[in-house]
Short mmCIF file of C-alpha atoms in Angstrom, two decimals:
data_model
loop_
_atom_site.label_atom_id
_atom_site.label_comp_id
_atom_site.label_asym_id
_atom_site.label_seq_id
_atom_site.Cartn_x
_atom_site.Cartn_y
_atom_site.Cartn_z
CA MET A 10 0.16 -1.72 -58.18
CA ARG A 11 -0.21 -2.84 -61.69
CA ARG A 12 -2.63 0.12 -61.58
CA ALA A 13 -0.88 2.66 -60.12
CA ILE A 14 2.62 2.04 -62.53
CA VAL A 15 -0.45 3.03 -64.97
CA VAL A 16 -1.72 5.81 -63.21
CA SER A 17 2.24 7.33 -62.14
CA ALA A 18 2.44 7.39 -66.18
CA GLN A 19 0.26 10.19 -66.02
CA GLY A 20 3.41 12.02 -64.76
CA LEU A 21 5.72 11.39 -67.56
CA GLY A 22 6.66 15.03 -68.96
CA SER A 23 5.66 16.87 -66.38
CA ALA A 24 6.93 15.61 -62.97
CA SER A 25 10.33 15.99 -63.72
CA PRO A 26 13.02 16.94 -61.83
CA ASN A 27 11.01 14.95 -59.84
CA PRO A 28 10.07 11.49 -60.16
CA PRO A 29 7.01 10.36 -62.17
CA VAL A 30 4.76 8.51 -59.49
CA GLY A 31 1.85 6.63 -58.99
CA CYS A 32 -0.54 5.46 -55.94
CA VAL A 33 -4.18 3.53 -55.38
CA ILE A 34 -5.83 3.79 -51.97
CA LEU A 35 -7.44 0.09 -50.74
CA ASP A 36 -10.50 0.57 -47.67
CA ARG A 37 -10.40 -1.42 -45.53
CA GLY A 38 -12.20 -4.22 -47.20
CA GLY A 39 -9.65 -3.92 -50.39
CA ARG A 40 -12.14 -1.96 -52.91
CA VAL A 41 -10.18 1.24 -55.12
CA VAL A 42 -11.18 3.97 -53.15
CA GLY A 43 -8.64 7.12 -54.04
CA GLU A 44 -5.69 7.16 -57.04
CA GLY A 45 -3.24 10.13 -58.36
CA TYR A 46 -0.26 10.94 -59.75
CA HIS A 47 2.76 13.68 -59.07
CA ARG A 48 2.09 16.14 -62.19
CA ARG A 49 4.65 18.78 -61.54
CA LYS A 50 7.67 20.10 -58.94
CA GLY A 51 5.87 22.12 -56.45
CA GLU A 52 2.20 20.60 -56.41
CA ALA A 53 0.33 17.94 -54.24
CA HIS A 54 2.30 14.39 -54.85
CA ALA A 55 0.60 11.30 -56.14
CA GLU A 56 0.06 9.79 -52.75
CA VAL A 57 -1.94 13.23 -51.62
CA ASN A 58 -3.67 13.52 -54.43
CA ALA A 59 -4.87 9.54 -53.66
CA LEU A 60 -5.52 10.70 -49.94
CA ALA A 61 -7.86 12.93 -51.11
CA ALA A 62 -9.76 10.77 -53.84
CA ALA A 63 -10.41 8.49 -51.26
CA GLY A 64 -11.75 10.65 -47.74
CA GLY A 65 -12.16 9.18 -44.94
CA ARG A 66 -12.38 5.42 -46.37
CA ALA A 67 -8.66 5.98 -46.31
CA VAL A 68 -8.46 5.04 -42.51
CA GLY A 69 -7.18 1.02 -42.23
CA GLY A 70 -6.70 0.75 -45.21
CA THR A 71 -3.24 0.15 -47.62
CA ALA A 72 -1.16 3.02 -49.94
CA VAL A 73 -0.40 1.11 -52.87
CA VAL A 74 2.63 3.46 -54.70
CA THR A 75 5.24 3.01 -57.17
CA LEU A 76 8.27 4.48 -55.06
CA GLU A 77 8.58 4.88 -51.26
CA PRO A 78 6.87 7.79 -50.02
CA CYS A 79 9.16 11.07 -49.09
CA ASN A 80 10.24 11.43 -45.99
CA HIS A 81 10.85 15.03 -46.11
CA TYR A 82 9.57 19.09 -46.31
CA GLY A 83 9.82 20.18 -49.48
CA ARG A 84 7.51 22.28 -51.07
CA THR A 85 5.06 20.29 -49.55
CA PRO A 86 4.93 18.21 -46.19
CA PRO A 87 6.63 14.55 -46.47
CA CYS A 88 4.05 12.29 -47.97
CA ARG A 89 4.53 9.86 -45.11
CA GLU A 90 3.23 12.04 -42.66
CA ALA A 91 0.02 12.35 -45.11
CA LEU A 92 -0.30 8.59 -44.92
CA ILE A 93 -0.36 8.57 -41.27
CA ASP A 94 -2.55 11.41 -40.43
CA ALA A 95 -4.51 9.49 -43.23
CA GLY A 96 -5.45 6.72 -40.91
CA ILE A 97 -3.51 3.92 -43.41
CA ALA A 98 -2.59 0.88 -42.29
CA ARG A 99 -0.53 -0.66 -44.30
CA VAL A 100 1.69 0.64 -47.45
CA VAL A 101 3.17 -0.62 -50.63
CA ILE A 102 6.22 0.26 -52.20
CA ALA A 103 7.61 -0.72 -55.62
CA VAL A 104 10.75 0.50 -56.12
CA MET A 105 12.80 2.11 -52.63
CA ASP A 106 13.28 5.88 -52.96
CA PRO A 107 17.78 6.63 -53.16
CA THR A 108 16.55 10.11 -52.22
CA SER A 109 15.07 10.03 -49.47
CA ARG A 110 16.41 11.82 -46.77
CA GLY A 111 17.46 10.35 -42.67
CA GLU A 112 15.84 7.12 -42.65
CA GLY A 113 13.72 7.02 -45.05
CA GLY A 114 9.60 7.40 -45.07
CA ALA A 115 9.91 3.56 -45.09
CA ALA A 116 11.27 3.30 -41.89
CA LEU A 117 9.49 6.11 -40.05
CA LEU A 118 5.77 4.46 -41.14
CA ARG A 119 7.07 1.55 -40.09
CA GLU A 120 8.02 3.34 -36.48
CA ALA A 121 3.89 4.80 -36.86
CA GLY A 122 2.75 1.46 -36.19
CA VAL A 123 2.38 0.76 -40.48
CA GLU A 124 2.55 -2.29 -41.96
CA VAL A 125 5.26 -1.73 -44.36
CA GLU A 126 5.82 -4.36 -47.63
CA GLN A 127 8.47 -3.01 -49.87
CA GLY A 128 10.17 -4.24 -54.31
CA VAL A 129 6.19 -5.05 -55.24
CA LEU A 130 6.85 -5.38 -58.67
CA ALA A 131 10.12 -3.52 -58.65
CA GLU A 132 10.17 -4.59 -62.59
CA GLU A 133 7.75 -3.34 -63.51
CA ALA A 134 7.42 -0.31 -62.51
CA LEU A 135 10.65 0.52 -63.67
CA LEU A 136 8.86 1.50 -66.94
CA VAL A 137 7.62 4.40 -65.60
CA LEU A 138 10.62 5.17 -62.99
CA GLY A 139 13.28 3.92 -64.66
CA PRO A 140 14.69 6.83 -67.32
CA TRP A 141 14.53 8.78 -63.72
CA LEU A 142 16.50 7.16 -62.04
CA ALA A 143 18.72 5.81 -64.27
CA SER A 144 19.15 10.35 -64.67
CA LEU A 145 20.23 10.37 -60.70
CA THR A 146 23.10 7.43 -61.59
CA LEU A 147 24.29 8.97 -64.53
CA GLU A 148 24.01 13.00 -63.43
CA ARG A 149 22.15 13.86 -66.78
CA PRO A 150 18.86 13.36 -68.29
CA PHE A 151 18.17 9.70 -70.19
CA ILE A 152 18.64 9.98 -73.64
CA THR A 153 16.88 8.27 -76.48
CA LEU A 154 17.42 8.68 -80.03
CA LEU A 155 14.92 7.52 -82.42
CA GLN A 156 15.20 6.46 -85.68
CA GLY A 157 11.56 6.92 -87.21
CA PRO A 158 8.82 8.44 -87.96
CA SER A 159 7.57 11.20 -86.86
CA ALA A 160 4.54 9.74 -85.70
CA GLU A 161 6.49 7.90 -83.25
CA ALA A 162 7.70 10.96 -82.41
CA ASP A 163 4.80 13.07 -81.25
CA LEU A 164 3.79 10.55 -79.21
CA LEU A 165 6.76 10.15 -77.39
CA ARG A 166 7.29 13.39 -76.82
CA GLN A 167 4.55 13.61 -74.63
CA SER A 168 6.54 11.40 -71.99
CA HIS A 169 9.59 13.38 -72.19
CA ASP A 170 10.73 16.42 -70.61
CA LEU A 171 13.17 17.83 -73.79
CA VAL A 172 13.20 17.13 -77.01
CA VAL A 173 16.03 18.10 -80.14
CA ARG A 174 14.92 18.54 -83.54
CA ALA A 175 16.81 19.15 -86.44
CA GLY A 176 19.75 21.24 -86.38
CA GLY A 177 20.25 20.61 -82.16
CA LEU A 178 17.10 23.10 -81.10
CA VAL A 179 16.04 22.45 -77.37
CA GLU A 180 12.89 22.68 -76.92
CA GLU A 181 10.28 20.82 -73.82
CA GLY A 182 8.57 17.59 -74.98
CA ARG A 183 5.59 19.17 -73.44
CA PRO A 184 5.27 23.01 -73.93
CA GLY A 185 4.63 24.33 -70.43
CA SER A 186 4.15 21.41 -68.94
CA HIS A 187 6.77 21.33 -65.68
CA GLY A 188 5.70 25.24 -65.51
CA ALA A 189 8.20 28.33 -66.24
CA GLY A 190 11.46 27.89 -64.87
CA VAL A 191 12.28 24.61 -63.94
CA PHE A 192 14.43 23.61 -66.71
CA ARG A 193 17.05 25.74 -67.80
CA ILE A 194 16.84 24.65 -71.77
CA PRO A 195 19.49 25.97 -73.60
CA ASP A 196 19.43 28.68 -75.89
CA ARG A 197 21.72 27.62 -79.12
CA PRO A 198 21.92 24.58 -80.88
CA LEU A 199 23.43 22.05 -79.29
CA ALA A 200 26.90 21.33 -81.17
CA GLY A 201 30.24 19.71 -80.54
CA ASP A 202 31.41 16.56 -79.53
CA ALA A 203 29.43 13.94 -77.40
CA GLY A 204 30.65 14.68 -73.99
CA HIS A 205 30.11 18.90 -74.18
CA VAL A 206 26.55 18.04 -75.33
CA LEU A 207 25.74 15.33 -72.78
CA THR A 208 27.10 18.73 -69.70
CA VAL A 209 25.19 20.70 -72.04
CA LEU A 210 21.94 18.39 -71.48
CA GLY A 211 23.03 17.51 -67.67
CA GLU A 212 22.88 21.46 -66.80
CA THR A 213 19.71 21.91 -67.66
CA GLY A 214 18.22 19.51 -64.98
CA ALA A 215 15.88 17.64 -66.96
CA ARG A 216 15.58 13.49 -66.89
CA SER A 217 14.25 12.80 -70.08
CA VAL A 218 15.42 13.94 -73.33
CA LEU A 219 14.14 12.48 -76.81
CA VAL A 220 16.94 13.05 -79.52
CA LEU A 221 14.74 12.65 -82.96
CA GLY A 222 17.18 11.08 -85.57
CA ASP A 223 20.57 10.96 -85.86
CA ALA A 224 20.97 14.23 -87.77
CA ALA A 225 19.82 16.25 -85.03
CA VAL A 226 23.16 15.87 -82.84
CA PRO A 227 25.63 13.29 -85.01
CA SER A 228 27.76 12.76 -81.26
CA LEU A 229 25.46 11.33 -80.18
CA ALA A 230 24.78 8.81 -82.32
CA GLN A 231 26.10 5.98 -80.24
CA ARG A 232 25.40 7.77 -76.76
CA ALA A 233 22.19 7.40 -76.53
CA ASP A 234 20.50 5.30 -73.59
CA ARG A 235 17.39 3.95 -75.10
CA LEU A 236 17.36 3.61 -78.90
CA ILE A 237 14.45 3.18 -81.14
CA ARG A 238 15.42 1.71 -85.17
CA TYR A 239 13.13 1.10 -87.33
CA LEU A 240 14.56 -1.55 -90.15
CA PRO A 241 12.84 -2.42 -93.11
CA CYS A 242 11.35 -6.05 -93.60
CA THR A 243 13.11 -6.83 -96.46
CA ALA A 244 16.71 -5.44 -94.84
CA THR A 245 17.16 -8.45 -92.68
CA SER A 246 21.26 -8.29 -93.17
CA GLN A 247 21.77 -5.13 -91.31
CA ALA A 248 22.44 -5.54 -88.06
CA PRO A 249 19.61 -4.64 -85.46
CA LEU A 250 21.65 -2.99 -82.63
CA PRO A 251 25.12 -1.18 -82.92
CA PRO A 252 27.48 -2.46 -80.69
CA GLY A 253 27.21 -2.17 -76.55
CA TYR A 254 23.31 -2.71 -76.57
CA ARG A 255 20.87 -4.94 -76.03
CA LEU A 256 17.66 -5.83 -77.53
CA SER A 257 14.30 -4.75 -74.80
CA GLU A 258 12.11 -5.18 -77.37
CA VAL A 259 10.91 -5.63 -81.27
CA THR A 260 7.58 -5.69 -82.77
CA ARG A 261 6.48 -6.20 -86.64
CA GLY A 262 4.97 -3.22 -88.54
CA VAL A 263 3.86 -3.10 -92.14
CA GLY A 264 6.61 -3.45 -93.42
CA TYR A 265 9.06 -2.92 -90.88
CA VAL A 266 10.53 -4.77 -87.72
CA ARG A 267 10.54 -1.60 -84.85
CA VAL A 268 13.42 -2.33 -82.32
CA VAL A 269 14.47 -1.14 -78.70
CA GLY A 270 17.88 -1.30 -77.63
CA LEU A 271 19.32 -0.40 -74.00
CA ARG A 272 22.62 0.28 -73.45
CA ILE A 273 24.38 -2.51 -71.18
#
């Protein structure tokens, strides 16, 4: 499952509005014979890509997948059908899909005689799936506010759908990564109170947004879902996080401490 989680991260910044999912196929003897991830909406899902890599070696094997296989016909057939047709004998799932239709992919796999195990390393899988799941509940993108150097901004934008730069300008994290017409990107800078700005971001259809600094949209400074802050090592009296956040990560760099907070 940890390998599937790492594979799934390759879909960050391109899979939305679909979830970033990873899948690893094991043969009858437990050997890895295929892996795949979901790249973007309209393209093959993780399970299908992993099965294609495995070929006939998937028969009687195990599919390890970070999110419950889908159970509906959209732009592609349901993944539970692909797993059954490939002769998979066992499916191991980290996180159940709250958007699953009908009985759900896991239930229909069981009905077809496939052994299903749920909840395997679910907390670790949320390292990738967490923002996507949170965006469903929030009915808007998961907002990360970076109060830090441009080097980290260059790295973080690779895994976010949209980026809000200085002056409230909005752009795709990786231009062209999602395909044409997936998001409704605002054609004017974001401005106004936090409620209005969050509504506008919700209308984009994106699942994750990176805001580069307080000055980008001042009203969002206290409304981010995740805050990444760099503190000078000498500023020991400075509050590491504002009220309403819990500390989730602390690392030391040269002359600074990097802290990450999640909204409570």
